[in-house]
Coordinates of C-alpha atoms and ligand atoms in Angstrom, one line a residue:
Chain A
M26 CA -24.1 -32.7 -81.0
A27 CA -25.9 -29.5 -80.2
K28 CA -28.6 -29.5 -77.4
R29 CA -31.5 -27.5 -76.6
I30 CA -32.1 -25.7 -73.6
D31 CA -35.6 -24.8 -71.5
V32 CA -35.2 -22.7 -68.2
S33 CA -38.1 -22.9 -66.1
D34 CA -38.7 -20.5 -63.3
L35 CA -35.2 -20.5 -62.0
D36 CA -34.7 -18.8 -58.9
I37 CA -30.7 -18.2 -58.2
Y38 CA -29.1 -17.8 -54.7
Y39 CA -25.8 -16.7 -52.9
S40 CA -26.9 -18.2 -49.3
K41 CA -30.1 -15.7 -47.9
F42 CA -29.6 -13.4 -51.5
L43 CA -31.8 -13.7 -53.8
A44 CA -30.0 -12.6 -56.7
V45 CA -31.9 -13.5 -59.7
E46 CA -35.7 -14.2 -59.8
G47 CA -38.3 -16.2 -62.0
V48 CA -36.2 -17.0 -65.2
T49 CA -37.6 -18.8 -67.9
F50 CA -36.2 -18.8 -71.6
S51 CA -35.7 -21.6 -73.9
V52 CA -32.6 -21.8 -75.9
E53 CA -32.8 -23.6 -79.6
P54 CA -29.7 -26.3 -80.9
R55 CA -27.3 -24.4 -83.2
T56 CA -28.1 -20.5 -82.3
V57 CA -26.7 -18.3 -80.1
T58 CA -28.2 -16.3 -77.9
A59 CA -26.7 -13.1 -75.9
F60 CA -27.5 -12.0 -72.5
I61 CA -27.7 -8.2 -72.4
G62 CA -28.2 -6.2 -69.6
P63 CA -26.6 -3.4 -67.0
S64 CA -23.7 -4.8 -64.7
G65 CA -24.6 -6.6 -61.5
C66 CA -28.5 -7.5 -63.3
G67 CA -27.6 -11.7 -62.7
K68 CA -26.0 -12.1 -66.2
S69 CA -22.9 -14.2 -65.4
T70 CA -25.4 -15.8 -62.4
V71 CA -27.8 -17.4 -64.9
L72 CA -25.3 -18.3 -67.6
R73 CA -23.2 -20.2 -64.8
T74 CA -26.4 -21.7 -63.5
L75 CA -26.8 -23.9 -67.2
N76 CA -23.9 -26.2 -66.0
R77 CA -24.2 -25.7 -62.4
M78 CA -20.7 -24.2 -62.0
H79 CA -22.7 -21.5 -59.9
E80 CA -23.0 -23.9 -57.0
V81 CA -19.2 -24.2 -56.9
I82 CA -19.6 -20.7 -54.5
P83 CA -20.0 -22.2 -50.5
G84 CA -23.6 -21.8 -50.4
A85 CA -25.1 -20.6 -53.7
Y86 CA -28.1 -22.9 -54.4
V87 CA -31.3 -22.7 -57.4
N88 CA -34.5 -23.4 -57.3
G89 CA -36.4 -24.2 -60.2
K90 CA -35.6 -26.4 -63.5
V91 CA -32.9 -26.5 -66.3
L92 CA -33.9 -28.6 -68.9
L93 CA -31.0 -30.1 -71.2
D94 CA -32.7 -32.0 -74.3
G95 CA -35.5 -32.6 -71.7
E96 CA -33.5 -34.1 -68.6
N97 CA -33.2 -31.3 -65.9
I98 CA -29.9 -31.4 -64.8
Y99 CA -31.0 -30.2 -61.3
D100 CA -32.5 -33.7 -60.7
A101 CA -30.8 -34.9 -57.6
D102 CA -29.2 -37.8 -59.4
V103 CA -27.6 -35.9 -61.9
D104 CA -23.5 -35.2 -61.1
P105 CA -22.7 -31.8 -62.0
V106 CA -19.5 -33.2 -63.0
N107 CA -21.3 -34.7 -65.7
V108 CA -23.2 -31.6 -66.8
R109 CA -19.7 -29.7 -66.8
R110 CA -18.2 -32.5 -68.9
T111 CA -21.1 -31.8 -71.6
I112 CA -21.9 -28.3 -71.6
G113 CA -18.6 -26.4 -71.6
M114 CA -17.8 -22.8 -70.4
V115 CA -15.4 -19.5 -71.7
F116 CA -14.9 -17.3 -68.6
Q117 CA -14.1 -13.2 -68.8
R118 CA -10.4 -14.0 -68.4
P119 CA -8.8 -16.0 -70.3
N120 CA -7.2 -18.8 -67.7
P121 CA -4.9 -21.5 -69.7
F122 CA -3.9 -23.7 -67.0
P123 CA 0.0 -21.4 -66.5
T124 CA 2.0 -24.8 -65.6
M125 CA 0.6 -26.5 -68.7
S126 CA 2.1 -26.2 -72.4
I127 CA -0.2 -24.8 -75.1
Y128 CA -0.5 -29.4 -76.3
E129 CA -1.3 -30.1 -72.5
N130 CA -3.8 -27.0 -72.2
V131 CA -6.1 -28.7 -75.1
I132 CA -6.4 -31.9 -73.9
A133 CA -7.1 -31.1 -70.2
G134 CA -10.3 -32.0 -70.7
L135 CA -9.3 -35.1 -72.4
K136 CA -7.2 -36.4 -69.7
L137 CA -10.1 -36.3 -67.2
E138 CA -12.0 -38.8 -69.4
R139 CA -9.1 -41.5 -68.9
T140 CA -11.2 -41.7 -65.2
K141 CA -14.2 -43.4 -67.2
G142 CA -11.6 -46.1 -69.1
V143 CA -11.2 -43.8 -72.4
K144 CA -7.8 -44.2 -73.8
R145 CA -6.6 -42.2 -76.5
D146 CA -3.0 -43.0 -78.6
K147 CA -0.5 -40.1 -78.6
A148 CA -1.7 -40.1 -82.7
S149 CA -5.6 -39.7 -82.0
M150 CA -4.5 -37.0 -79.2
D151 CA -2.6 -35.0 -81.5
A152 CA -5.5 -35.0 -83.9
V153 CA -7.8 -33.9 -81.5
V154 CA -5.3 -30.6 -80.5
E155 CA -5.1 -29.7 -84.3
K156 CA -8.9 -30.2 -84.9
S157 CA -9.6 -27.9 -81.4
L158 CA -7.1 -25.3 -82.2
R159 CA -8.2 -25.4 -85.8
G160 CA -11.5 -24.6 -84.6
A161 CA -10.4 -22.0 -82.3
N162 CA -8.6 -20.4 -85.6
L163 CA -5.8 -20.7 -83.4
W164 CA -3.3 -23.6 -85.3
E165 CA -1.8 -21.6 -87.7
E166 CA -0.2 -19.3 -85.4
V167 CA 0.6 -21.7 -82.4
K168 CA 1.4 -24.9 -84.7
D169 CA 5.1 -24.6 -84.1
R170 CA 5.1 -23.9 -80.5
L171 CA 2.9 -26.4 -78.9
N172 CA 4.9 -27.1 -76.4
R173 CA 5.6 -23.8 -74.9
P174 CA 3.4 -22.9 -72.1
G175 CA -0.1 -20.8 -72.9
S176 CA 0.7 -18.5 -70.7
G177 CA 3.3 -16.9 -73.1
L178 CA 0.5 -15.9 -75.8
S179 CA -1.4 -12.6 -76.0
G180 CA -4.4 -12.3 -74.6
G181 CA -6.8 -13.1 -77.5
Q182 CA -4.7 -16.3 -78.2
Q183 CA -5.1 -17.4 -74.8
Q184 CA -8.5 -16.7 -75.3
R185 CA -8.9 -18.7 -78.2
L186 CA -6.8 -21.6 -76.4
C187 CA -9.8 -21.4 -73.8
I188 CA -12.1 -21.8 -76.5
A189 CA -9.8 -24.9 -78.2
R190 CA -9.7 -26.3 -74.5
A191 CA -13.8 -26.2 -74.2
I192 CA -14.3 -27.8 -77.8
A193 CA -12.0 -30.3 -77.8
V194 CA -14.4 -32.9 -75.7
E195 CA -17.3 -32.2 -77.8
P196 CA -19.6 -30.5 -75.6
Q197 CA -23.2 -30.0 -76.4
V198 CA -23.8 -26.5 -75.6
L199 CA -20.9 -23.3 -75.1
L200 CA -21.4 -20.6 -72.2
M201 CA -19.4 -17.8 -72.8
D202 CA -19.4 -15.2 -70.1
E203 CA -18.3 -11.8 -71.6
P204 CA -15.6 -14.0 -73.8
C205 CA -14.1 -10.1 -75.3
S206 CA -14.2 -8.0 -72.4
A207 CA -10.6 -8.3 -71.6
L208 CA -9.2 -8.6 -75.0
D209 CA -8.2 -5.8 -77.8
P210 CA -10.5 -4.8 -80.9
I211 CA -8.7 -7.2 -83.4
S212 CA -8.9 -10.1 -81.2
T213 CA -12.6 -9.5 -79.9
L214 CA -12.8 -9.5 -83.9
A215 CA -11.4 -13.0 -84.1
I216 CA -13.2 -14.0 -81.3
E217 CA -16.7 -13.2 -83.0
D218 CA -15.6 -14.8 -86.2
L219 CA -14.9 -18.0 -84.6
I220 CA -18.3 -17.9 -82.6
E221 CA -20.1 -17.3 -86.1
D222 CA -18.3 -20.4 -87.0
L223 CA -19.1 -22.4 -84.1
K224 CA -22.5 -22.3 -83.8
E225 CA -23.0 -24.7 -87.1
R226 CA -21.8 -27.2 -84.0
Y227 CA -22.9 -26.1 -80.8
T228 CA -25.5 -23.9 -79.5
I229 CA -24.5 -21.0 -78.0
V230 CA -25.2 -19.0 -74.8
I231 CA -22.4 -15.3 -74.3
V232 CA -22.8 -12.7 -71.7
T233 CA -21.7 -9.6 -73.3
H234 CA -21.6 -5.9 -72.4
N235 CA -21.2 -4.8 -75.4
M236 CA -24.5 -4.0 -77.7
Q237 CA -22.8 -4.1 -80.8
Q238 CA -21.7 -7.5 -80.4
A239 CA -24.5 -8.9 -79.5
A240 CA -26.4 -7.6 -82.3
R241 CA -23.2 -9.3 -84.7
V242 CA -23.0 -12.4 -83.5
S243 CA -26.8 -13.4 -81.9
S244 CA -29.8 -14.9 -83.7
T245 CA -31.5 -14.5 -80.5
T246 CA -31.1 -11.8 -77.3
A247 CA -32.4 -11.8 -73.7
F248 CA -32.5 -8.1 -72.0
F249 CA -31.4 -8.8 -68.0
N250 CA -32.4 -6.2 -65.5
L251 CA -32.6 -5.4 -61.5
A252 CA -36.3 -5.2 -60.7
G253 CA -35.4 -1.9 -59.1
I254 CA -32.9 -0.5 -56.1
G255 CA -32.0 -3.8 -53.6
Q256 CA -34.3 -6.3 -55.8
P257 CA -32.9 -9.2 -57.5
G258 CA -32.7 -9.5 -61.4
R259 CA -34.8 -10.6 -63.9
M260 CA -34.7 -11.5 -67.6
V261 CA -37.4 -8.6 -69.0
E262 CA -37.6 -10.1 -72.3
M263 CA -36.7 -12.0 -74.6
G264 CA -36.5 -12.3 -78.5
P265 CA -35.0 -12.3 -82.5
T266 CA -31.8 -9.9 -82.1
A267 CA -33.5 -7.8 -85.3
K268 CA -36.6 -7.2 -83.2
I269 CA -35.0 -6.6 -79.6
F270 CA -32.4 -3.9 -81.2
S271 CA -35.4 -2.5 -82.9
T272 CA -38.7 -2.8 -81.9
P273 CA -39.1 -4.6 -78.0
T274 CA -41.6 -4.9 -76.5
E275 CA -40.7 -3.8 -73.1
K276 CA -40.2 0.0 -72.5
A277 CA -36.8 -0.7 -70.4
T278 CA -35.3 -2.6 -73.4
E279 CA -35.7 0.2 -75.8
D280 CA -34.1 2.3 -73.1
Y281 CA -31.3 -0.3 -72.7
V282 CA -30.5 -0.6 -76.6
S283 CA -30.9 2.8 -77.4
G284 CA -28.2 3.8 -74.9
R285 CA -30.6 5.8 -72.6
F286 CA -29.4 4.1 -69.4
G287 CA -27.0 1.6 -68.0
Chain B
M29 CA 19.9 10.0 -59.0
S30 CA 20.2 13.1 -57.0
N31 CA 20.3 15.1 -60.7
T32 CA 16.5 13.8 -60.8
A33 CA 14.9 14.7 -58.0
T34 CA 16.4 18.3 -57.9
E35 CA 15.1 18.4 -61.4
N36 CA 11.8 17.3 -60.4
E37 CA 11.5 20.1 -57.7
H38 CA 11.1 22.5 -61.0
D39 CA 8.5 20.2 -62.9
P40 CA 5.2 21.9 -62.3
L41 CA 3.7 18.3 -62.8
I42 CA 4.8 16.7 -59.7
P43 CA 3.4 18.3 -56.7
H44 CA 5.7 20.2 -54.9
G45 CA 7.9 17.6 -52.6
H46 CA 5.9 14.7 -52.9
K47 CA 7.9 13.0 -55.8
Q48 CA 11.0 13.3 -53.5
T49 CA 10.0 12.2 -50.5
G50 CA 8.9 9.0 -52.2
R51 CA 12.2 8.7 -53.4
V52 CA 14.0 9.2 -50.5
G53 CA 11.7 6.2 -48.8
D54 CA 12.6 4.0 -52.0
R55 CA 15.9 4.9 -51.0
V56 CA 16.0 3.9 -47.0
F57 CA 14.0 1.4 -48.2
R58 CA 16.4 -0.2 -51.4
G59 CA 19.4 0.8 -48.6
F60 CA 17.8 -1.2 -45.6
A61 CA 16.7 -4.3 -47.5
S62 CA 20.2 -4.9 -48.9
G63 CA 21.5 -4.2 -45.7
A64 CA 19.2 -7.0 -44.4
G65 CA 20.3 -9.1 -47.0
I66 CA 24.0 -8.9 -46.6
F67 CA 23.3 -9.2 -43.5
V68 CA 21.8 -12.7 -43.5
L69 CA 24.7 -13.3 -45.9
V70 CA 27.3 -12.8 -43.3
I71 CA 25.8 -14.2 -40.6
M72 CA 25.8 -17.3 -42.7
G73 CA 29.2 -16.8 -43.6
A74 CA 30.4 -16.3 -40.2
I75 CA 29.0 -19.7 -38.7
G76 CA 30.0 -21.7 -41.5
A77 CA 33.7 -20.0 -40.8
F78 CA 33.6 -20.9 -36.9
L79 CA 32.2 -24.0 -37.6
V80 CA 35.0 -25.0 -39.6
W81 CA 37.5 -23.4 -37.4
K82 CA 36.2 -24.9 -34.3
S83 CA 36.6 -28.6 -35.8
I84 CA 39.8 -28.4 -37.4
P85 CA 41.5 -29.4 -33.9
S86 CA 39.1 -32.5 -33.7
L87 CA 39.5 -33.3 -37.5
Q88 CA 43.0 -33.8 -37.3
A89 CA 43.0 -35.8 -34.1
D90 CA 40.9 -37.9 -35.1
S91 CA 42.6 -41.2 -35.8
T92 CA 40.3 -43.4 -37.8
N93 CA 37.8 -42.1 -40.8
F94 CA 35.4 -39.6 -39.7
F95 CA 32.9 -40.2 -42.1
T96 CA 32.4 -44.3 -41.7
T97 CA 33.2 -44.3 -38.2
T98 CA 30.6 -45.3 -35.6
E99 CA 32.4 -44.6 -32.4
W100 CA 32.1 -41.3 -30.4
F101 CA 35.3 -41.3 -28.3
P102 CA 36.8 -37.8 -29.4
D103 CA 38.5 -37.7 -25.8
D104 CA 40.3 -41.0 -26.0
N105 CA 44.1 -40.8 -27.1
P106 CA 44.2 -41.4 -30.1
A107 CA 40.7 -40.3 -30.6
V108 CA 38.3 -42.4 -32.2
F109 CA 34.9 -40.7 -33.4
G110 CA 32.8 -40.2 -36.5
I111 CA 30.1 -39.4 -37.7
A112 CA 28.3 -42.5 -39.6
A113 CA 25.6 -43.5 -36.9
L114 CA 24.6 -39.8 -36.5
L115 CA 24.2 -39.5 -39.9
F116 CA 22.1 -42.7 -40.5
G117 CA 19.8 -41.4 -37.6
T118 CA 19.4 -37.9 -38.4
V119 CA 18.7 -38.6 -42.2
I120 CA 16.3 -42.2 -40.9
S121 CA 14.1 -40.3 -38.3
A122 CA 13.6 -36.9 -40.4
A123 CA 13.0 -39.4 -43.8
I124 CA 10.1 -41.1 -41.9
A125 CA 8.6 -37.7 -40.3
M126 CA 8.7 -36.7 -43.9
V127 CA 7.0 -39.8 -45.4
L128 CA 4.4 -39.3 -42.2
A129 CA 4.0 -35.9 -42.4
L130 CA 3.6 -34.8 -46.2
P131 CA 0.5 -36.8 -47.5
V132 CA -1.0 -36.0 -44.0
G133 CA -0.3 -32.4 -43.9
I134 CA -1.6 -32.2 -47.5
G135 CA -4.5 -33.8 -46.7
I136 CA -4.9 -31.5 -44.2
A137 CA -4.5 -28.5 -46.5
L138 CA -6.5 -29.6 -49.0
F139 CA -9.0 -30.5 -46.7
I140 CA -8.9 -26.8 -45.2
A141 CA -8.6 -25.3 -48.4
F142 CA -11.3 -27.4 -50.4
Y143 CA -13.2 -29.4 -48.9
A144 CA -14.8 -28.3 -45.7
P145 CA -17.7 -26.6 -44.3
R146 CA -16.8 -22.6 -43.7
P147 CA -17.0 -22.7 -39.7
V148 CA -15.0 -26.7 -39.7
A149 CA -12.2 -24.9 -41.8
S150 CA -11.3 -22.0 -39.9
T151 CA -11.8 -23.8 -36.6
L152 CA -9.0 -26.9 -38.1
A153 CA -6.7 -23.8 -39.5
F154 CA -7.1 -22.1 -36.0
I155 CA -6.2 -25.5 -34.5
T156 CA -2.9 -26.7 -37.2
D157 CA -1.7 -23.0 -36.7
L158 CA -1.2 -23.5 -32.4
L159 CA 0.1 -26.8 -33.0
A160 CA 2.9 -25.3 -35.1
A161 CA 3.5 -22.9 -31.8
V162 CA 4.0 -25.5 -29.7
P163 CA 7.3 -26.0 -28.3
S164 CA 9.4 -28.9 -29.5
I165 CA 9.9 -29.7 -25.8
I166 CA 6.3 -30.4 -25.0
F167 CA 6.2 -33.0 -27.9
G168 CA 9.0 -34.7 -27.0
L169 CA 8.0 -34.9 -23.4
W170 CA 4.4 -36.5 -24.9
G171 CA 6.1 -38.8 -27.1
L172 CA 8.0 -40.0 -24.3
A173 CA 4.8 -40.5 -22.1
V174 CA 1.8 -40.7 -23.9
L175 CA 3.3 -41.6 -27.8
M176 CA 5.5 -44.3 -27.6
P177 CA 3.8 -46.8 -24.6
N178 CA 1.0 -46.7 -27.3
M179 CA 2.9 -47.5 -30.1
Q180 CA 4.2 -50.3 -28.9
G181 CA 1.3 -52.6 -30.4
T182 CA 1.7 -50.3 -34.3
A183 CA 5.5 -51.6 -34.2
Q184 CA 4.8 -54.9 -33.0
W185 CA 2.3 -55.1 -36.2
L186 CA 4.5 -53.6 -38.9
N187 CA 6.8 -56.7 -37.4
D188 CA 4.1 -59.5 -37.5
Y189 CA 2.9 -58.4 -41.0
L190 CA 5.3 -56.2 -42.8
G191 CA 8.3 -57.7 -41.2
W192 CA 9.2 -59.1 -44.9
I193 CA 10.1 -55.7 -45.5
P194 CA 14.0 -55.7 -43.5
I195 CA 13.4 -52.4 -42.2
F196 CA 10.1 -53.3 -40.3
S197 CA 11.7 -56.4 -39.0
N198 CA 12.4 -56.9 -35.2
S199 CA 14.3 -59.6 -33.7
L200 CA 14.6 -58.2 -30.1
G201 CA 10.9 -58.1 -29.1
I202 CA 11.3 -54.5 -27.7
Y203 CA 9.7 -51.9 -29.4
S204 CA 10.4 -48.6 -27.8
K205 CA 13.1 -45.5 -27.9
S206 CA 13.6 -46.5 -31.4
L207 CA 13.9 -44.2 -34.6
F208 CA 10.7 -45.3 -35.2
I209 CA 8.9 -43.6 -32.5
A210 CA 11.7 -40.7 -32.9
G211 CA 10.4 -40.1 -36.6
V212 CA 6.6 -40.5 -35.8
V213 CA 6.9 -37.8 -32.9
L214 CA 9.3 -35.6 -35.8
A215 CA 5.9 -36.5 -38.2
I216 CA 3.9 -35.1 -35.9
M217 CA 6.0 -32.0 -34.9
V218 CA 6.2 -30.9 -38.3
L219 CA 3.3 -31.7 -39.6
P220 CA 1.7 -28.3 -38.5
T221 CA 4.1 -26.5 -40.1
V222 CA 3.9 -28.4 -43.4
S223 CA -0.1 -27.9 -43.3
A224 CA -0.2 -24.3 -42.4
V225 CA 2.3 -23.4 -45.2
T226 CA 0.7 -25.4 -47.7
R227 CA -2.4 -24.2 -46.8
E228 CA -1.6 -20.6 -47.4
V229 CA -0.5 -22.0 -50.8
F230 CA -3.7 -23.9 -51.5
I231 CA -5.4 -20.4 -50.8
Q232 CA -3.7 -18.7 -53.4
V233 CA -4.5 -20.7 -56.1
P234 CA -6.7 -18.6 -58.3
S235 CA -10.0 -19.4 -58.7
A236 CA -9.6 -18.7 -62.3
H237 CA -8.0 -22.0 -62.6
I238 CA -10.2 -23.7 -60.3
E239 CA -13.2 -23.1 -62.0
G240 CA -11.6 -23.5 -65.4
A241 CA -10.5 -27.2 -64.1
L242 CA -14.2 -27.6 -62.7
A243 CA -16.0 -26.0 -65.9
L244 CA -14.3 -28.5 -68.5
G245 CA -15.9 -31.1 -65.9
A246 CA -12.9 -32.3 -63.2
T247 CA -14.0 -33.8 -60.2
R248 CA -12.3 -32.0 -57.1
W249 CA -9.7 -34.0 -56.7
E250 CA -9.0 -34.1 -60.4
M251 CA -9.2 -30.1 -59.9
V252 CA -6.8 -30.7 -57.2
R253 CA -3.9 -32.3 -59.7
M254 CA -5.1 -29.7 -62.2
A255 CA -5.3 -26.6 -60.6
V256 CA -3.6 -27.0 -57.5
F257 CA -0.6 -28.9 -57.5
P258 CA 1.0 -27.6 -60.4
F259 CA 0.2 -23.8 -58.9
A260 CA 1.4 -24.9 -55.4
R261 CA 4.0 -27.1 -56.1
P262 CA 7.2 -24.6 -55.6
G263 CA 5.1 -23.4 -52.3
M264 CA 4.4 -27.2 -51.4
I265 CA 8.3 -27.8 -51.5
S266 CA 9.2 -24.9 -49.6
A267 CA 6.9 -26.5 -46.9
A268 CA 8.6 -29.7 -47.4
M269 CA 11.8 -27.7 -46.9
L270 CA 10.7 -26.4 -43.5
G271 CA 9.3 -29.8 -42.0
L272 CA 12.4 -31.3 -43.5
G273 CA 15.1 -28.5 -41.9
R274 CA 12.9 -28.8 -38.3
A275 CA 12.9 -32.7 -38.4
L276 CA 16.6 -32.7 -39.2
G277 CA 17.8 -30.3 -36.7
E278 CA 15.5 -31.3 -33.9
T279 CA 17.2 -31.5 -30.4
I280 CA 15.2 -32.5 -27.5
A281 CA 12.5 -34.0 -28.9
V282 CA 15.0 -36.4 -30.2
A283 CA 17.1 -36.7 -27.3
L284 CA 14.5 -37.7 -25.1
I285 CA 13.0 -40.7 -27.1
L286 CA 16.2 -42.4 -28.8
S287 CA 18.3 -44.4 -26.1
A288 CA 21.6 -42.9 -27.7
A289 CA 23.8 -45.8 -29.3
F290 CA 26.2 -45.4 -31.8
T291 CA 24.9 -47.7 -34.7
I292 CA 23.8 -48.4 -38.0
N293 CA 20.7 -50.2 -37.5
W294 CA 17.9 -50.5 -40.5
H295 CA 15.5 -52.7 -38.0
I296 CA 13.7 -49.0 -37.3
T297 CA 11.6 -50.3 -34.9
E298 CA 14.4 -51.6 -32.5
P299 CA 15.9 -49.9 -29.9
G300 CA 18.8 -47.2 -30.4
G301 CA 20.0 -44.9 -33.3
N302 CA 20.9 -41.3 -32.8
S303 CA 20.8 -38.0 -34.5
F304 CA 23.5 -35.1 -34.6
A305 CA 21.2 -32.4 -32.3
A306 CA 20.5 -35.1 -29.7
N307 CA 24.4 -36.5 -29.6
I308 CA 25.1 -32.7 -29.8
A309 CA 22.8 -31.6 -26.7
L310 CA 23.8 -35.1 -24.8
K311 CA 27.3 -35.0 -25.1
W312 CA 28.2 -31.2 -24.7
N313 CA 28.3 -31.1 -20.7
E314 CA 30.6 -33.8 -20.3
A315 CA 32.9 -33.2 -23.6
G316 CA 36.7 -32.5 -23.7
P317 CA 38.6 -29.7 -25.6
I318 CA 38.6 -32.3 -28.0
G319 CA 35.6 -33.6 -27.2
L320 CA 33.9 -30.2 -28.2
S321 CA 35.4 -29.9 -31.1
A322 CA 34.4 -32.7 -32.4
L323 CA 30.7 -32.2 -31.7
I324 CA 31.2 -29.0 -33.4
A325 CA 32.5 -31.0 -36.7
S326 CA 29.6 -32.8 -36.5
G327 CA 27.4 -29.9 -36.2
L328 CA 29.1 -28.4 -39.7
V329 CA 28.1 -31.6 -41.1
L330 CA 24.4 -31.1 -39.8
F331 CA 24.7 -27.8 -41.3
L332 CA 26.1 -28.4 -44.9
I333 CA 23.0 -31.0 -44.9
T334 CA 20.3 -28.5 -44.7
L335 CA 22.1 -25.7 -46.6
A336 CA 22.3 -28.9 -49.1
V337 CA 18.5 -29.8 -49.0
N338 CA 17.7 -26.3 -49.7
M339 CA 19.4 -26.0 -52.2
L340 CA 17.9 -28.6 -54.0
A341 CA 15.0 -27.5 -53.2
R342 CA 15.4 -24.1 -54.9
W343 CA 16.4 -25.9 -58.3
I344 CA 13.9 -28.1 -58.2
V345 CA 11.2 -25.1 -58.1
S346 CA 13.2 -23.2 -60.3
R347 CA 13.4 -25.9 -63.4
R348 CA 10.3 -25.0 -65.4
K349 CA 9.7 -21.3 -64.6
D350 CA 8.8 -21.0 -67.8
F351 CA 5.7 -22.8 -66.8
S352 CA 5.5 -21.3 -63.1
G353 CA 2.1 -18.9 -63.9
A354 CA 4.3 -16.0 -62.8
N355 CA 4.1 -14.6 -66.3
Ligands
ADP404 N1 -19.7 -15.0 -55.9 C1 -20.8 -14.2 -55.2 N2 -21.8 -14.0 -54.0 C2 -22.4 -13.3 -53.5 N3 -23.1 -12.6 -54.3 C3 -22.9 -12.3 -56.1 C4 -21.3 -13.4 -56.0 N4 -21.4 -13.1 -57.4 C5 -22.6 -12.5 -57.8 N5 -23.5 -11.9 -56.8 C6 -24.3 -11.0 -57.1 O1 -25.3 -11.6 -58.4 C7 -25.9 -10.4 -58.5 C8 -25.5 -10.0 -60.1 O2 -24.2 -10.6 -60.6 P1 -23.7 -11.2 -61.6 O3 -24.1 -12.6 -61.9 O4 -22.4 -11.2 -61.7 O5 -24.3 -9.9 -62.6 P2 -23.6 -9.6 -64.1 O6 -22.8 -10.8 -64.5 O7 -25.2 -9.3 -65.0 O8 -23.2 -8.0 -64.3 C9 -24.9 -8.9 -57.6 O9 -26.1 -8.7 -57.2 C10 -24.0 -10.1 -57.2 O10 -23.5 -8.7 -56.5
MG405 MG1 -20.9 -10.1 -65.2

């Protein structure tokens, strides 16, 4: 189920603006990879190229390759819609669909399959909803109010609902862009525990502002930085989390993780 | 109120005078806003009362059923008149207008908001906004001079191929001055309104919902159905109501196009038909005292219909409040 990702020589543009330059890295299946770095250095931008959400922004495009188990997701004959069905995403601010109930939110992605001729009966939908909500550690809290609006939940619950929505379609990879930055510490802990469980089944890439969080949840860490003022962002180094936080190769990484800048 | 205001003057944490002007400003604004609200209610009430008051003489004089009669001789003795034909023509022409204008208007708005490249989108948006400001007499003249002669073929086509549906069959072989043409002109008139309002609503859909849908692997159209329509539904209903209101009350364009007849004819491509507003405009100058009162009575019905339509819209919008996305 989980797939590996190989990015090579990726340049990422917003129209004429080169936001990130020359990124090359690999992500192993069933691992958690954390992106850290000062804000504005392109972490979100890189993450969004991994499921082709980048090009949703008018004028945005990339040069380079992103291989998912060896297949370039930017090949001309690849439909971005299919890429996004395989690679799920959780955003910085919880974004459950406000007009849908908790139940409908979870199956939102499954409903899209109907266009491809996949039919599911009520019982199997129910099963998916329970499984996904359990997978997101939310089932016990919401099982009695599945038909209430998702927007009535707390921020942390909404974020777990979004995770349930993302895993309901059984993606190969799960991308998370600062999923805890809008949450309180307890909800943050709940999500970190969840990531620990999820990595058994999914390849996870998470952007985080919080270095303790990166140290807690990830096995590999990548440090991003701007090449200089007014220059594009780049990946400075990537390695086992323990190494990045103790004996990084680059001076800039050491300065950042020891809190000397950023 | 004044108590707290004086207390604040002595509060060292609040800059002197600052808070107080804020409060006065608040009060002035609240007074102004509620005054404006009450003013609107008073005007509505006054219009309603005027219409009822002025229609009583004709309703008393009417010797037939006001709602089912399809004739209009209010100044005869005894007076014979009723609104059946007016109601029919008004509702049918407005319905034709909405059936045509809603999907097209929403389609244009969707195209501008989500599909068109930027320069195309802003040009189109500009043009629809301009069209929304064109006076209805222009639409009426254009409908009469340009659209009507050119619509004969379409109406004939409807008769030839869809004639088995009773409303499209035409046994006269004359296709002009019909409710169908009036409906098409009304559709073109309300189209910019519908499209401009729905576009504004679509643009306000939070990008978080749009991206949420796309990230699940929704196509653009699936994204529209999943994230845009549910969020924009109240606004789309408002847009439809605005358009419907304009179509129901439109006078001059309909008066120009229809060959006014007091008939109820379901063959919508045949000449004939009438509407409340057009009938009032056409008959006002030649009407006697009871005739004027009768026209006002028909205006009262139109007033009540628009009120009912708006209340229905509000009820639809409020039905699933929990799920409105406002919380
Ligand atoms: N939608 C956008 N349009 C244009 N430029 C953008 C957009 N989003 C981000 N950028 C630019 O790309 C660069 C990287 O941003 P981002 O990926 O959001 O950084 P991070 O997530 O590391 O804080 C910044 O210079 C930012 O201004
Ligand atoms: Mg970011």
